[in-house]
């Protein structure tokens, strides 16, 4: 991957990332940005699964803007399982009072507007497997950061990993080999990607894993 000093977001983009509602630490965000910059150079769209309020989308959109490609982000915007009422990551500020359910889409749109990136992102509102089933093109980059159950993590992997072009990058968040540090579904998907023979590991930054599509093997 390019030298880290050569690929840093601007102070304005980094400030927008820090200000946005979300959970990704800065160190992992910078690693995500570097991977997106490299992959966007392939001239193909970059895609993330799991938009939430757009914190990581800022970085992907900025990388896409610089390369002249589009950033795609997939989410139903009703929150993942750990964001529902009574769970650790629930935020009542993003509950729609009219329907009584989470709706992160308005906050996401405000996040992009504040960062000046609305014109560089296509928001795909729907459940990841349904969107993946109708997606027909290749992608230079796929970032899996959606639901953390085995059902959802495997659905995201099976739906989107086959679309990663040769030489493109698959990035998986919240990979914790030690169960004491976090849920295991993303870790199992990470192992599945390596065992497929289609991906090789490029870098590790805390819980963020960057893998490259080699062309060998099948993604699922």
PDB file of N, CA, C and O in Angstrom, residues 152-218:
ATOM      1  N   UNK A 152     -25.968 -11.948   9.619  1.00  0.00           N
ATOM      2  CA  UNK A 152     -25.760 -10.712   8.883  1.00  0.00           C
ATOM      3  C   UNK A 152     -24.350 -10.609   8.314  1.00  0.00           C
ATOM      4  O   UNK A 152     -24.170 -10.183   7.162  1.00  0.00           O
ATOM      5  N   UNK A 153     -23.350 -10.981   9.096  1.00  0.00           N
ATOM      6  CA  UNK A 153     -21.967 -10.890   8.612  1.00  0.00           C
ATOM      7  C   UNK A 153     -21.746 -11.814   7.425  1.00  0.00           C
ATOM      8  O   UNK A 153     -21.114 -11.428   6.426  1.00  0.00           O
ATOM      9  N   UNK A 154     -22.267 -13.028   7.497  1.00  0.00           N
ATOM     10  CA  UNK A 154     -22.119 -13.945   6.367  1.00  0.00           C
ATOM     11  C   UNK A 154     -22.927 -13.481   5.165  1.00  0.00           C
ATOM     12  O   UNK A 154     -22.481 -13.614   4.019  1.00  0.00           O
ATOM     13  N   UNK A 155     -24.109 -12.918   5.415  1.00  0.00           N
ATOM     14  CA  UNK A 155     -24.891 -12.391   4.305  1.00  0.00           C
ATOM     15  C   UNK A 155     -24.181 -11.257   3.587  1.00  0.00           C
ATOM     16  O   UNK A 155     -24.203 -11.177   2.346  1.00  0.00           O
ATOM     17  N   UNK A 156     -23.530 -10.385   4.350  1.00  0.00           N
ATOM     18  CA  UNK A 156     -22.781  -9.287   3.739  1.00  0.00           C
ATOM     19  C   UNK A 156     -21.602  -9.822   2.925  1.00  0.00           C
ATOM     20  O   UNK A 156     -21.343  -9.373   1.799  1.00  0.00           O
ATOM     21  N   UNK A 157     -20.897 -10.780   3.495  1.00  0.00           N
ATOM     22  CA  UNK A 157     -19.751 -11.358   2.785  1.00  0.00           C
ATOM     23  C   UNK A 157     -20.188 -12.080   1.510  1.00  0.00           C
ATOM     24  O   UNK A 157     -19.639 -11.864   0.429  1.00  0.00           O
ATOM     25  N   UNK A 158     -21.193 -12.914   1.623  1.00  0.00           N
ATOM     26  CA  UNK A 158     -21.644 -13.690   0.471  1.00  0.00           C
ATOM     27  C   UNK A 158     -22.235 -12.795  -0.610  1.00  0.00           C
ATOM     28  O   UNK A 158     -22.116 -13.085  -1.806  1.00  0.00           O
ATOM     29  N   UNK A 159     -22.867 -11.704  -0.193  1.00  0.00           N
ATOM     30  CA  UNK A 159     -23.477 -10.821  -1.170  1.00  0.00           C
ATOM     31  C   UNK A 159     -22.490  -9.948  -1.917  1.00  0.00           C
ATOM     32  O   UNK A 159     -22.658  -9.692  -3.122  1.00  0.00           O
ATOM     33  N   UNK A 160     -21.436  -9.496  -1.214  1.00  0.00           N
ATOM     34  CA  UNK A 160     -20.583  -8.473  -1.803  1.00  0.00           C
ATOM     35  C   UNK A 160     -19.164  -8.908  -2.150  1.00  0.00           C
ATOM     36  O   UNK A 160     -18.570  -8.381  -3.085  1.00  0.00           O
ATOM     37  N   UNK A 161     -18.588  -9.868  -1.433  1.00  0.00           N
ATOM     38  CA  UNK A 161     -17.209 -10.272  -1.730  1.00  0.00           C
ATOM     39  C   UNK A 161     -17.025 -10.742  -3.173  1.00  0.00           C
ATOM     40  O   UNK A 161     -15.991 -10.444  -3.793  1.00  0.00           O
ATOM     41  N   UNK A 162     -17.989 -11.467  -3.769  1.00  0.00           N
ATOM     42  CA  UNK A 162     -17.791 -11.883  -5.163  1.00  0.00           C
ATOM     43  C   UNK A 162     -17.689 -10.725  -6.146  1.00  0.00           C
ATOM     44  O   UNK A 162     -17.209 -10.910  -7.270  1.00  0.00           O
ATOM     45  N   UNK A 163     -18.136  -9.528  -5.754  1.00  0.00           N
ATOM     46  CA  UNK A 163     -18.086  -8.380  -6.656  1.00  0.00           C
ATOM     47  C   UNK A 163     -16.752  -7.631  -6.600  1.00  0.00           C
ATOM     48  O   UNK A 163     -16.536  -6.715  -7.401  1.00  0.00           O
ATOM     49  N   UNK A 164     -15.875  -7.995  -5.665  1.00  0.00           N
ATOM     50  CA  UNK A 164     -14.583  -7.317  -5.582  1.00  0.00           C
ATOM     51  C   UNK A 164     -13.727  -7.725  -6.780  1.00  0.00           C
ATOM     52  O   UNK A 164     -13.488  -8.911  -7.018  1.00  0.00           O
ATOM     53  N   UNK A 165     -13.264  -6.742  -7.535  1.00  0.00           N
ATOM     54  CA  UNK A 165     -12.456  -7.011  -8.727  1.00  0.00           C
ATOM     55  C   UNK A 165     -11.078  -7.528  -8.335  1.00  0.00           C
ATOM     56  O   UNK A 165     -10.586  -7.280  -7.221  1.00  0.00           O
ATOM     57  N   UNK A 166     -10.436  -8.233  -9.254  1.00  0.00           N
ATOM     58  CA  UNK A 166      -9.072  -8.678  -9.009  1.00  0.00           C
ATOM     59  C   UNK A 166      -8.190  -7.470  -8.717  1.00  0.00           C
ATOM     60  O   UNK A 166      -8.227  -6.458  -9.420  1.00  0.00           O
ATOM     61  N   UNK A 167      -7.420  -7.563  -7.659  1.00  0.00           N
ATOM     62  CA  UNK A 167      -6.587  -6.444  -7.225  1.00  0.00           C
ATOM     63  C   UNK A 167      -7.298  -5.492  -6.297  1.00  0.00           C
ATOM     64  O   UNK A 167      -6.674  -4.616  -5.696  1.00  0.00           O
ATOM     65  N   UNK A 168      -8.626  -5.633  -6.167  1.00  0.00           N
ATOM     66  CA  UNK A 168      -9.403  -4.785  -5.269  1.00  0.00           C
ATOM     67  C   UNK A 168      -9.253  -5.225  -3.826  1.00  0.00           C
ATOM     68  O   UNK A 168      -8.631  -6.244  -3.516  1.00  0.00           O
ATOM     69  N   UNK A 169      -9.855  -4.456  -2.933  1.00  0.00           N
ATOM     70  CA  UNK A 169      -9.683  -4.687  -1.501  1.00  0.00           C
ATOM     71  C   UNK A 169     -11.012  -5.002  -0.827  1.00  0.00           C
ATOM     72  O   UNK A 169     -12.041  -4.400  -1.123  1.00  0.00           O
ATOM     73  N   UNK A 170     -10.953  -5.961   0.084  1.00  0.00           N
ATOM     74  CA  UNK A 170     -12.048  -6.285   0.987  1.00  0.00           C
ATOM     75  C   UNK A 170     -11.600  -5.898   2.388  1.00  0.00           C
ATOM     76  O   UNK A 170     -10.556  -6.362   2.859  1.00  0.00           O
ATOM     77  N   UNK A 171     -12.357  -5.041   3.046  1.00  0.00           N
ATOM     78  CA  UNK A 171     -12.003  -4.567   4.383  1.00  0.00           C
ATOM     79  C   UNK A 171     -13.097  -5.011   5.348  1.00  0.00           C
ATOM     80  O   UNK A 171     -14.288  -4.841   5.073  1.00  0.00           O
ATOM     81  N   UNK A 172     -12.691  -5.584   6.468  1.00  0.00           N
ATOM     82  CA  UNK A 172     -13.631  -6.098   7.462  1.00  0.00           C
ATOM     83  C   UNK A 172     -13.344  -5.416   8.791  1.00  0.00           C
ATOM     84  O   UNK A 172     -12.194  -5.386   9.251  1.00  0.00           O
ATOM     85  N   UNK A 173     -14.392  -4.878   9.410  1.00  0.00           N
ATOM     86  CA  UNK A 173     -14.240  -4.166  10.679  1.00  0.00           C
ATOM     87  C   UNK A 173     -14.697  -5.034  11.847  1.00  0.00           C
ATOM     88  O   UNK A 173     -15.470  -5.967  11.681  1.00  0.00           O
ATOM     89  N   UNK A 174     -14.193  -4.700  13.028  1.00  0.00           N
ATOM     90  CA  UNK A 174     -14.548  -5.375  14.277  1.00  0.00           C
ATOM     91  C   UNK A 174     -14.158  -6.847  14.263  1.00  0.00           C
ATOM     92  O   UNK A 174     -14.941  -7.724  14.662  1.00  0.00           O
ATOM     93  N   UNK A 175     -12.939  -7.095  13.809  1.00  0.00           N
ATOM     94  CA  UNK A 175     -12.381  -8.451  13.815  1.00  0.00           C
ATOM     95  C   UNK A 175     -11.632  -8.636  15.129  1.00  0.00           C
ATOM     96  O   UNK A 175     -10.598  -8.002  15.362  1.00  0.00           O
ATOM     97  N   UNK A 176     -12.161  -9.498  15.987  1.00  0.00           N
ATOM     98  CA  UNK A 176     -11.570  -9.728  17.304  1.00  0.00           C
ATOM     99  C   UNK A 176     -11.266 -11.214  17.470  1.00  0.00           C
ATOM    100  O   UNK A 176     -12.172 -12.000  17.761  1.00  0.00           O
ATOM    101  N   UNK A 177     -10.007 -11.621  17.308  1.00  0.00           N
ATOM    102  CA  UNK A 177      -9.676 -13.034  17.509  1.00  0.00           C
ATOM    103  C   UNK A 177      -9.983 -13.521  18.918  1.00  0.00           C
ATOM    104  O   UNK A 177     -10.319 -14.694  19.110  1.00  0.00           O
ATOM    105  N   UNK A 178      -9.883 -12.637  19.908  1.00  0.00           N
ATOM    106  CA  UNK A 178     -10.142 -12.990  21.300  1.00  0.00           C
ATOM    107  C   UNK A 178     -11.598 -12.661  21.626  1.00  0.00           C
ATOM    108  O   UNK A 178     -11.994 -11.486  21.591  1.00  0.00           O
ATOM    109  N   UNK A 179     -12.426 -13.651  21.967  1.00  0.00           N
ATOM    110  CA  UNK A 179     -13.835 -13.379  22.269  1.00  0.00           C
ATOM    111  C   UNK A 179     -14.030 -12.389  23.415  1.00  0.00           C
ATOM    112  O   UNK A 179     -15.081 -11.752  23.506  1.00  0.00           O
ATOM    113  N   UNK A 180     -13.033 -12.229  24.260  1.00  0.00           N
ATOM    114  CA  UNK A 180     -13.150 -11.285  25.368  1.00  0.00           C
ATOM    115  C   UNK A 180     -13.180  -9.843  24.889  1.00  0.00           C
ATOM    116  O   UNK A 180     -13.609  -8.950  25.620  1.00  0.00           O
ATOM    117  N   UNK A 181     -12.734  -9.601  23.649  1.00  0.00           N
ATOM    118  CA  UNK A 181     -12.645  -8.238  23.135  1.00  0.00           C
ATOM    119  C   UNK A 181     -13.831  -7.838  22.262  1.00  0.00           C
ATOM    120  O   UNK A 181     -13.998  -6.649  21.961  1.00  0.00           O
ATOM    121  N   UNK A 182     -14.625  -8.805  21.833  1.00  0.00           N
ATOM    122  CA  UNK A 182     -15.758  -8.460  20.968  1.00  0.00           C
ATOM    123  C   UNK A 182     -16.376  -9.692  20.341  1.00  0.00           C
ATOM    124  O   UNK A 182     -15.861 -10.808  20.458  1.00  0.00           O
ATOM    125  N   UNK A 183     -17.494  -9.456  19.655  1.00  0.00           N
ATOM    126  CA  UNK A 183     -18.203 -10.540  18.991  1.00  0.00           C
ATOM    127  C   UNK A 183     -17.375 -11.218  17.919  1.00  0.00           C
ATOM    128  O   UNK A 183     -16.459 -10.621  17.342  1.00  0.00           O
ATOM    129  N   UNK A 184     -17.713 -12.455  17.636  1.00  0.00           N
ATOM    130  CA  UNK A 184     -16.877 -13.293  16.780  1.00  0.00           C
ATOM    131  C   UNK A 184     -17.329 -13.402  15.336  1.00  0.00           C
ATOM    132  O   UNK A 184     -16.598 -13.926  14.492  1.00  0.00           O
ATOM    133  N   UNK A 185     -18.519 -12.920  14.991  1.00  0.00           N
ATOM    134  CA  UNK A 185     -19.011 -13.093  13.621  1.00  0.00           C
ATOM    135  C   UNK A 185     -18.086 -12.442  12.587  1.00  0.00           C
ATOM    136  O   UNK A 185     -17.733 -13.082  11.583  1.00  0.00           O
ATOM    137  N   UNK A 186     -17.651 -11.182  12.752  1.00  0.00           N
ATOM    138  CA  UNK A 186     -16.724 -10.613  11.760  1.00  0.00           C
ATOM    139  C   UNK A 186     -15.406 -11.386  11.682  1.00  0.00           C
ATOM    140  O   UNK A 186     -14.828 -11.514  10.589  1.00  0.00           O
ATOM    141  N   UNK A 187     -14.936 -11.894  12.814  1.00  0.00           N
ATOM    142  CA  UNK A 187     -13.701 -12.686  12.806  1.00  0.00           C
ATOM    143  C   UNK A 187     -13.888 -13.958  11.991  1.00  0.00           C
ATOM    144  O   UNK A 187     -13.013 -14.341  11.200  1.00  0.00           O
ATOM    145  N   UNK A 188     -15.022 -14.600  12.144  1.00  0.00           N
ATOM    146  CA  UNK A 188     -15.271 -15.822  11.373  1.00  0.00           C
ATOM    147  C   UNK A 188     -15.383 -15.527   9.880  1.00  0.00           C
ATOM    148  O   UNK A 188     -14.932 -16.328   9.047  1.00  0.00           O
ATOM    149  N   UNK A 189     -15.946 -14.388   9.527  1.00  0.00           N
ATOM    150  CA  UNK A 189     -16.013 -14.004   8.115  1.00  0.00           C
ATOM    151  C   UNK A 189     -14.617 -13.711   7.578  1.00  0.00           C
ATOM    152  O   UNK A 189     -14.281 -14.085   6.441  1.00  0.00           O
ATOM    153  N   UNK A 190     -13.798 -13.057   8.382  1.00  0.00           N
ATOM    154  CA  UNK A 190     -12.402 -12.790   8.006  1.00  0.00           C
ATOM    155  C   UNK A 190     -11.665 -14.104   7.735  1.00  0.00           C
ATOM    156  O   UNK A 190     -10.972 -14.246   6.707  1.00  0.00           O
ATOM    157  N   UNK A 191     -11.817 -15.083   8.615  1.00  0.00           N
ATOM    158  CA  UNK A 191     -11.178 -16.381   8.392  1.00  0.00           C
ATOM    159  C   UNK A 191     -11.728 -17.051   7.138  1.00  0.00           C
ATOM    160  O   UNK A 191     -10.978 -17.667   6.365  1.00  0.00           O
ATOM    161  N   UNK A 192     -13.010 -16.915   6.927  1.00  0.00           N
ATOM    162  CA  UNK A 192     -13.641 -17.504   5.743  1.00  0.00           C
ATOM    163  C   UNK A 192     -13.056 -16.906   4.464  1.00  0.00           C
ATOM    164  O   UNK A 192     -12.794 -17.623   3.491  1.00  0.00           O
ATOM    165  N   UNK A 193     -12.838 -15.589   4.473  1.00  0.00           N
ATOM    166  CA  UNK A 193     -12.264 -14.940   3.293  1.00  0.00           C
ATOM    167  C   UNK A 193     -10.857 -15.455   3.016  1.00  0.00           C
ATOM    168  O   UNK A 193     -10.498 -15.737   1.858  1.00  0.00           O
ATOM    169  N   UNK A 194     -10.050 -15.591   4.064  1.00  0.00           N
ATOM    170  CA  UNK A 194      -8.689 -16.097   3.874  1.00  0.00           C
ATOM    171  C   UNK A 194      -8.692 -17.547   3.401  1.00  0.00           C
ATOM    172  O   UNK A 194      -7.928 -17.928   2.506  1.00  0.00           O
ATOM    173  N   UNK A 195      -9.572 -18.342   3.985  1.00  0.00           N
ATOM    174  CA  UNK A 195      -9.623 -19.769   3.637  1.00  0.00           C
ATOM    175  C   UNK A 195     -10.159 -20.002   2.238  1.00  0.00           C
ATOM    176  O   UNK A 195      -9.923 -21.058   1.644  1.00  0.00           O
ATOM    177  N   UNK A 196     -10.860 -19.017   1.672  1.00  0.00           N
ATOM    178  CA  UNK A 196     -11.407 -19.170   0.328  1.00  0.00           C
ATOM    179  C   UNK A 196     -10.313 -19.227  -0.735  1.00  0.00           C
ATOM    180  O   UNK A 196     -10.532 -19.728  -1.839  1.00  0.00           O
ATOM    181  N   UNK A 197      -9.139 -18.684  -0.414  1.00  0.00           N
ATOM    182  CA  UNK A 197      -8.064 -18.602  -1.394  1.00  0.00           C
ATOM    183  C   UNK A 197      -8.193 -17.425  -2.333  1.00  0.00           C
ATOM    184  O   UNK A 197      -7.306 -17.183  -3.159  1.00  0.00           O
ATOM    185  N   UNK A 198      -9.289 -16.672  -2.206  1.00  0.00           N
ATOM    186  CA  UNK A 198      -9.516 -15.530  -3.090  1.00  0.00           C
ATOM    187  C   UNK A 198      -8.903 -14.241  -2.561  1.00  0.00           C
ATOM    188  O   UNK A 198      -8.756 -13.271  -3.301  1.00  0.00           O
ATOM    189  N   UNK A 199      -8.545 -14.227  -1.257  1.00  0.00           N
ATOM    190  CA  UNK A 199      -8.052 -13.003  -0.628  1.00  0.00           C
ATOM    191  C   UNK A 199      -6.790 -13.277   0.173  1.00  0.00           C
ATOM    192  O   UNK A 199      -6.655 -14.340   0.793  1.00  0.00           O
ATOM    193  N   UNK A 200      -5.889 -12.309   0.168  1.00  0.00           N
ATOM    194  CA  UNK A 200      -4.709 -12.355   1.013  1.00  0.00           C
ATOM    195  C   UNK A 200      -4.675 -11.104   1.886  1.00  0.00           C
ATOM    196  O   UNK A 200      -5.111 -10.033   1.463  1.00  0.00           O
ATOM    197  N   UNK A 201      -4.137 -11.234   3.071  1.00  0.00           N
ATOM    198  CA  UNK A 201      -4.123 -10.111   4.005  1.00  0.00           C
ATOM    199  C   UNK A 201      -3.080  -9.073   3.609  1.00  0.00           C
ATOM    200  O   UNK A 201      -1.949  -9.409   3.260  1.00  0.00           O
ATOM    201  N   UNK A 202      -3.488  -7.809   3.686  1.00  0.00           N
ATOM    202  CA  UNK A 202      -2.610  -6.684   3.358  1.00  0.00           C
ATOM    203  C   UNK A 202      -2.164  -5.970   4.610  1.00  0.00           C
ATOM    204  O   UNK A 202      -0.988  -5.635   4.774  1.00  0.00           O
ATOM    205  N   UNK A 203      -3.091  -5.703   5.524  1.00  0.00           N
ATOM    206  CA  UNK A 203      -2.721  -4.963   6.732  1.00  0.00           C
ATOM    207  C   UNK A 203      -3.702  -5.223   7.854  1.00  0.00           C
ATOM    208  O   UNK A 203      -4.846  -5.641   7.626  1.00  0.00           O
ATOM    209  N   UNK A 204      -3.223  -4.964   9.071  1.00  0.00           N
ATOM    210  CA  UNK A 204      -4.022  -5.081  10.287  1.00  0.00           C
ATOM    211  C   UNK A 204      -3.857  -3.791  11.070  1.00  0.00           C
ATOM    212  O   UNK A 204      -2.730  -3.370  11.346  1.00  0.00           O
ATOM    213  N   UNK A 205      -4.966  -3.141  11.400  1.00  0.00           N
ATOM    214  CA  UNK A 205      -4.939  -1.963  12.269  1.00  0.00           C
ATOM    215  C   UNK A 205      -6.005  -2.155  13.328  1.00  0.00           C
ATOM    216  O   UNK A 205      -7.206  -2.005  13.064  1.00  0.00           O
ATOM    217  N   UNK A 206      -5.590  -2.543  14.511  1.00  0.00           N
ATOM    218  CA  UNK A 206      -6.525  -2.845  15.593  1.00  0.00           C
ATOM    219  C   UNK A 206      -7.552  -3.857  15.092  1.00  0.00           C
ATOM    220  O   UNK A 206      -7.175  -4.951  14.718  1.00  0.00           O
ATOM    221  N   UNK A 207      -8.836  -3.518  15.025  1.00  0.00           N
ATOM    222  CA  UNK A 207      -9.834  -4.517  14.603  1.00  0.00           C
ATOM    223  C   UNK A 207     -10.141  -4.449  13.111  1.00  0.00           C
ATOM    224  O   UNK A 207     -11.040  -5.141  12.636  1.00  0.00           O
ATOM    225  N   UNK A 208      -9.379  -3.650  12.367  1.00  0.00           N
ATOM    226  CA  UNK A 208      -9.622  -3.477  10.927  1.00  0.00           C
ATOM    227  C   UNK A 208      -8.671  -4.362  10.126  1.00  0.00           C
ATOM    228  O   UNK A 208      -7.454  -4.282  10.299  1.00  0.00           O
ATOM    229  N   UNK A 209      -9.230  -5.188   9.243  1.00  0.00           N
ATOM    230  CA  UNK A 209      -8.424  -6.070   8.397  1.00  0.00           C
ATOM    231  C   UNK A 209      -8.624  -5.691   6.940  1.00  0.00           C
ATOM    232  O   UNK A 209      -9.767  -5.547   6.465  1.00  0.00           O
ATOM    233  N   UNK A 210      -7.517  -5.538   6.215  1.00  0.00           N
ATOM    234  CA  UNK A 210      -7.553  -5.213   4.789  1.00  0.00           C
ATOM    235  C   UNK A 210      -7.038  -6.413   4.016  1.00  0.00           C
ATOM    236  O   UNK A 210      -5.910  -6.874   4.249  1.00  0.00           O
ATOM    237  N   UNK A 211      -7.852  -6.924   3.091  1.00  0.00           N
ATOM    238  CA  UNK A 211      -7.514  -8.085   2.273  1.00  0.00           C
ATOM    239  C   UNK A 211      -7.579  -7.703   0.799  1.00  0.00           C
ATOM    240  O   UNK A 211      -8.398  -6.896   0.397  1.00  0.00           O
ATOM    241  N   UNK A 212      -6.690  -8.340   0.004  1.00  0.00           N
ATOM    242  CA  UNK A 212      -6.680  -8.080  -1.435  1.00  0.00           C
ATOM    243  C   UNK A 212      -7.223  -9.268  -2.205  1.00  0.00           C
ATOM    244  O   UNK A 212      -6.897 -10.426  -1.907  1.00  0.00           O
ATOM    245  N   UNK A 213      -8.057  -8.988  -3.201  1.00  0.00           N
ATOM    246  CA  UNK A 213      -8.571 -10.050  -4.090  1.00  0.00           C
ATOM    247  C   UNK A 213      -7.456 -10.449  -5.042  1.00  0.00           C
ATOM    248  O   UNK A 213      -6.938  -9.616  -5.812  1.00  0.00           O
ATOM    249  N   UNK A 214      -7.070 -11.710  -5.008  1.00  0.00           N
ATOM    250  CA  UNK A 214      -5.922 -12.179  -5.787  1.00  0.00           C
ATOM    251  C   UNK A 214      -6.319 -12.768  -7.117  1.00  0.00           C
ATOM    252  O   UNK A 214      -5.485 -12.936  -8.005  1.00  0.00           O
ATOM    253  N   UNK A 215      -7.585 -13.135  -7.249  1.00  0.00           N
ATOM    254  CA  UNK A 215      -8.011 -13.784  -8.493  1.00  0.00           C
ATOM    255  C   UNK A 215      -8.027 -15.286  -8.387  1.00  0.00           C
ATOM    256  O   UNK A 215      -8.662 -15.973  -9.180  1.00  0.00           O
ATOM    257  N   UNK A 216      -7.311 -15.829  -7.379  1.00  0.00           N
ATOM    258  CA  UNK A 216      -7.319 -17.266  -7.158  1.00  0.00           C
ATOM    259  C   UNK A 216      -8.494 -17.633  -6.266  1.00  0.00           C
ATOM    260  O   UNK A 216      -8.913 -16.844  -5.422  1.00  0.00           O
ATOM    261  N   UNK A 217      -9.035 -18.813  -6.430  1.00  0.00           N
ATOM    262  CA  UNK A 217     -10.115 -19.254  -5.571  1.00  0.00           C
ATOM    263  C   UNK A 217     -11.421 -18.532  -5.847  1.00  0.00           C
ATOM    264  O   UNK A 217     -11.504 -17.640  -6.689  1.00  0.00           O
ATOM    265  N   UNK A 218     -12.442 -18.926  -5.121  1.00  0.00           N
ATOM    266  CA  UNK A 218     -13.741 -18.262  -5.227  1.00  0.00           C
ATOM    267  C   UNK A 218     -14.022 -17.542  -3.915  1.00  0.00           C
ATOM    268  O   UNK A 218     -13.672 -18.036  -2.841  1.00  0.00           O
TER     269      UNK A 218
END
